Amino acid sequence: MTRLSATVAVLGALTLGLTACGGNDSSGPDGGSHPHGSTTTAAPTTTAPTTSFTVVEPPSEAPGGAHPQYSALGPASRTTCNEFKTLDTDAEKSLIEKVLAENPGSKLDGNPNLALGTAKLVCLAASQADKPVAVAIGIA
């Protein structure tokens, strides 16, 4: 309970500090630093040059959905996250064990439960859908 109280106190102090640092712009563009009857001259303003951007499209996939960069992977390691998500629990575990066997010396070697949990989480991301599971979890 003391951790929660300490956390609340720190967050309150942080909020108070950030609120106190806020600017006061209610008295005009100069922040109220000049007395009210003084005159000021404004310097001429210039506009910054605009920059045009070129949109770079990602490379299109090879015909037939083949990924040549993954051709060196073993058959289990080439299973995509989309395919992995359709498997039942026993098939997922079996696949991950095969993937670990195809990639000895990886950071998840010897820990199939961690590899399985990592694969389940990583494959939830839409950006990983077409990547092989071994690549998505970082062992290939």
Tab-separated table of C-alpha atoms in Angstrom:
chain	number	residue	atom	x	y	z
A	1	MET	CA	0.000	0.000	0.000
A	2	THR	CA	2.915	2.353	0.654
A	3	ARG	CA	4.145	1.920	-2.922
A	4	LEU	CA	0.750	2.977	-4.222
A	5	SER	CA	0.703	5.995	-1.907
A	6	ALA	CA	4.218	6.952	-2.936
A	7	THR	CA	3.319	6.585	-6.606
A	8	VAL	CA	0.251	8.784	-6.202
A	9	ALA	CA	2.305	11.392	-4.333
A	10	VAL	CA	4.992	11.436	-7.030
A	11	LEU	CA	2.427	11.713	-9.826
A	12	GLY	CA	0.674	14.534	-7.973
A	13	ALA	CA	3.940	16.416	-7.504
A	14	LEU	CA	4.825	15.895	-11.158
A	15	THR	CA	1.436	17.192	-12.271
A	16	LEU	CA	1.731	20.209	-9.995
A	17	GLY	CA	5.242	20.931	-11.270
A	18	LEU	CA	4.209	20.715	-14.909
A	19	THR	CA	1.198	22.929	-14.274
A	20	ALA	CA	3.392	25.541	-12.603
A	21	CYS	CA	5.747	25.573	-15.585
A	22	GLY	CA	2.977	26.453	-18.022
A	23	GLY	CA	3.280	29.775	-19.818
A	24	ASN	CA	1.004	32.744	-19.206
A	25	ASP	CA	-0.142	33.959	-22.592
A	26	SER	CA	-3.193	35.913	-21.440
A	27	SER	CA	-1.555	39.333	-21.746
A	28	GLY	CA	-0.527	39.227	-25.385
A	29	PRO	CA	2.278	37.963	-27.557
A	30	ASP	CA	5.021	39.479	-25.414
A	31	GLY	CA	3.878	37.627	-22.292
A	32	GLY	CA	3.194	40.835	-20.406
A	33	SER	CA	6.859	41.708	-19.947
A	34	HIS	CA	6.449	45.290	-21.219
A	35	PRO	CA	4.446	47.969	-19.459
A	36	HIS	CA	1.036	48.729	-20.925
A	37	GLY	CA	1.599	52.039	-22.652
A	38	SER	CA	4.916	51.394	-24.312
A	39	THR	CA	5.230	51.106	-28.041
A	40	THR	CA	7.195	48.453	-29.798
A	41	THR	CA	8.186	48.004	-33.395
A	42	ALA	CA	7.817	44.644	-35.010
A	43	ALA	CA	10.599	43.212	-37.125
A	44	PRO	CA	9.614	42.061	-40.588
A	45	THR	CA	8.641	38.425	-40.634
A	46	THR	CA	9.875	35.895	-43.127
A	47	THR	CA	8.383	32.565	-43.969
A	48	ALA	CA	10.419	29.414	-43.836
A	49	PRO	CA	10.996	27.670	-47.137
A	50	THR	CA	8.772	24.684	-47.692
A	51	THR	CA	10.192	21.250	-48.229
A	52	SER	CA	8.604	18.689	-50.470
A	53	PHE	CA	8.620	15.046	-49.462
A	54	THR	CA	8.676	12.021	-51.680
A	55	VAL	CA	6.617	9.077	-50.525
A	56	VAL	CA	8.565	5.849	-50.731
A	57	GLU	CA	6.428	2.798	-51.386
A	58	PRO	CA	7.440	-0.516	-49.826
A	59	PRO	CA	8.617	-3.129	-52.300
A	60	SER	CA	5.887	-5.304	-53.701
A	61	GLU	CA	5.927	-8.975	-52.842
A	62	ALA	CA	7.216	-11.529	-55.271
A	63	PRO	CA	4.568	-13.329	-57.341
A	64	GLY	CA	2.857	-16.147	-55.524
A	65	GLY	CA	3.607	-14.667	-52.084
A	66	ALA	CA	7.086	-16.204	-51.976
A	67	HIS	CA	9.635	-14.515	-49.741
A	68	PRO	CA	13.101	-15.173	-51.155
A	69	GLN	CA	14.780	-13.766	-48.028
A	70	TYR	CA	13.189	-16.594	-45.993
A	71	SER	CA	14.165	-19.446	-48.340
A	72	ALA	CA	17.032	-20.519	-46.050
A	73	LEU	CA	14.610	-21.233	-43.191
A	74	GLY	CA	13.479	-24.749	-42.378
A	75	PRO	CA	9.901	-25.824	-43.124
A	76	ALA	CA	8.611	-25.179	-39.592
A	77	SER	CA	10.434	-21.844	-39.383
A	78	ARG	CA	8.742	-20.649	-42.591
A	79	THR	CA	5.271	-20.914	-41.016
A	80	THR	CA	3.785	-17.400	-41.050
A	81	CYS	CA	2.066	-15.749	-38.116
A	82	ASN	CA	-1.263	-15.973	-39.973
A	83	GLU	CA	-0.853	-19.737	-40.252
A	84	PHE	CA	0.336	-19.960	-36.637
A	85	LYS	CA	-2.777	-18.178	-35.344
A	86	THR	CA	-5.039	-20.811	-36.946
A	87	LEU	CA	-3.376	-23.725	-35.100
A	88	ASP	CA	-4.777	-25.312	-31.953
A	89	THR	CA	-2.789	-25.291	-28.702
A	90	ASP	CA	-1.049	-28.639	-29.203
A	91	ALA	CA	-0.111	-27.812	-32.803
A	92	GLU	CA	1.279	-24.412	-31.715
A	93	LYS	CA	3.476	-26.055	-29.094
A	94	SER	CA	4.665	-28.718	-31.544
A	95	LEU	CA	5.470	-26.101	-34.188
A	96	ILE	CA	7.454	-23.950	-31.750
A	97	GLU	CA	9.480	-26.987	-30.643
A	98	LYS	CA	10.280	-27.715	-34.314
A	99	VAL	CA	11.195	-24.063	-34.927
A	100	LEU	CA	13.561	-24.129	-31.937
A	101	ALA	CA	15.113	-27.370	-33.216
A	102	GLU	CA	15.690	-25.751	-36.635
A	103	ASN	CA	17.362	-22.726	-35.028
A	104	PRO	CA	19.835	-24.038	-32.419
A	105	GLY	CA	21.714	-21.520	-30.314
A	106	SER	CA	18.966	-18.901	-30.508
A	107	LYS	CA	18.124	-16.657	-27.577
A	108	LEU	CA	15.035	-18.780	-26.821
A	109	ASP	CA	16.787	-22.142	-27.216
A	110	GLY	CA	15.896	-24.462	-24.341
A	111	ASN	CA	12.841	-22.455	-23.327
A	112	PRO	CA	9.891	-23.551	-25.479
A	113	ASN	CA	7.302	-22.019	-23.145
A	114	LEU	CA	8.875	-18.572	-23.484
A	115	ALA	CA	9.142	-19.021	-27.248
A	116	LEU	CA	5.486	-20.072	-27.457
A	117	GLY	CA	4.301	-17.112	-25.369
A	118	THR	CA	6.433	-14.719	-27.400
A	119	ALA	CA	5.069	-16.123	-30.653
A	120	LYS	CA	1.470	-15.803	-29.459
A	121	LEU	CA	1.999	-12.149	-28.493
A	122	VAL	CA	4.053	-11.104	-31.509
A	123	CYS	CA	1.710	-12.767	-33.989
A	124	LEU	CA	-1.204	-10.691	-32.687
A	125	ALA	CA	0.272	-7.644	-34.439
A	126	ALA	CA	-1.095	-7.112	-37.939
A	127	SER	CA	2.341	-5.959	-39.112
A	128	GLN	CA	3.741	-9.439	-38.387
A	129	ALA	CA	1.002	-11.397	-40.200
A	130	ASP	CA	3.049	-12.396	-43.253
A	131	LYS	CA	6.356	-12.884	-41.450
A	132	PRO	CA	7.548	-16.350	-40.509
A	133	VAL	CA	7.149	-17.061	-36.801
A	134	ALA	CA	10.893	-17.644	-36.381
A	135	VAL	CA	11.655	-14.203	-37.827
A	136	ALA	CA	8.856	-12.499	-35.876
A	137	ILE	CA	10.130	-13.780	-32.521
A	138	GLY	CA	13.731	-12.983	-33.436
A	139	ILE	CA	15.366	-16.408	-33.533
A	140	ALA	CA	16.022	-16.672	-37.267
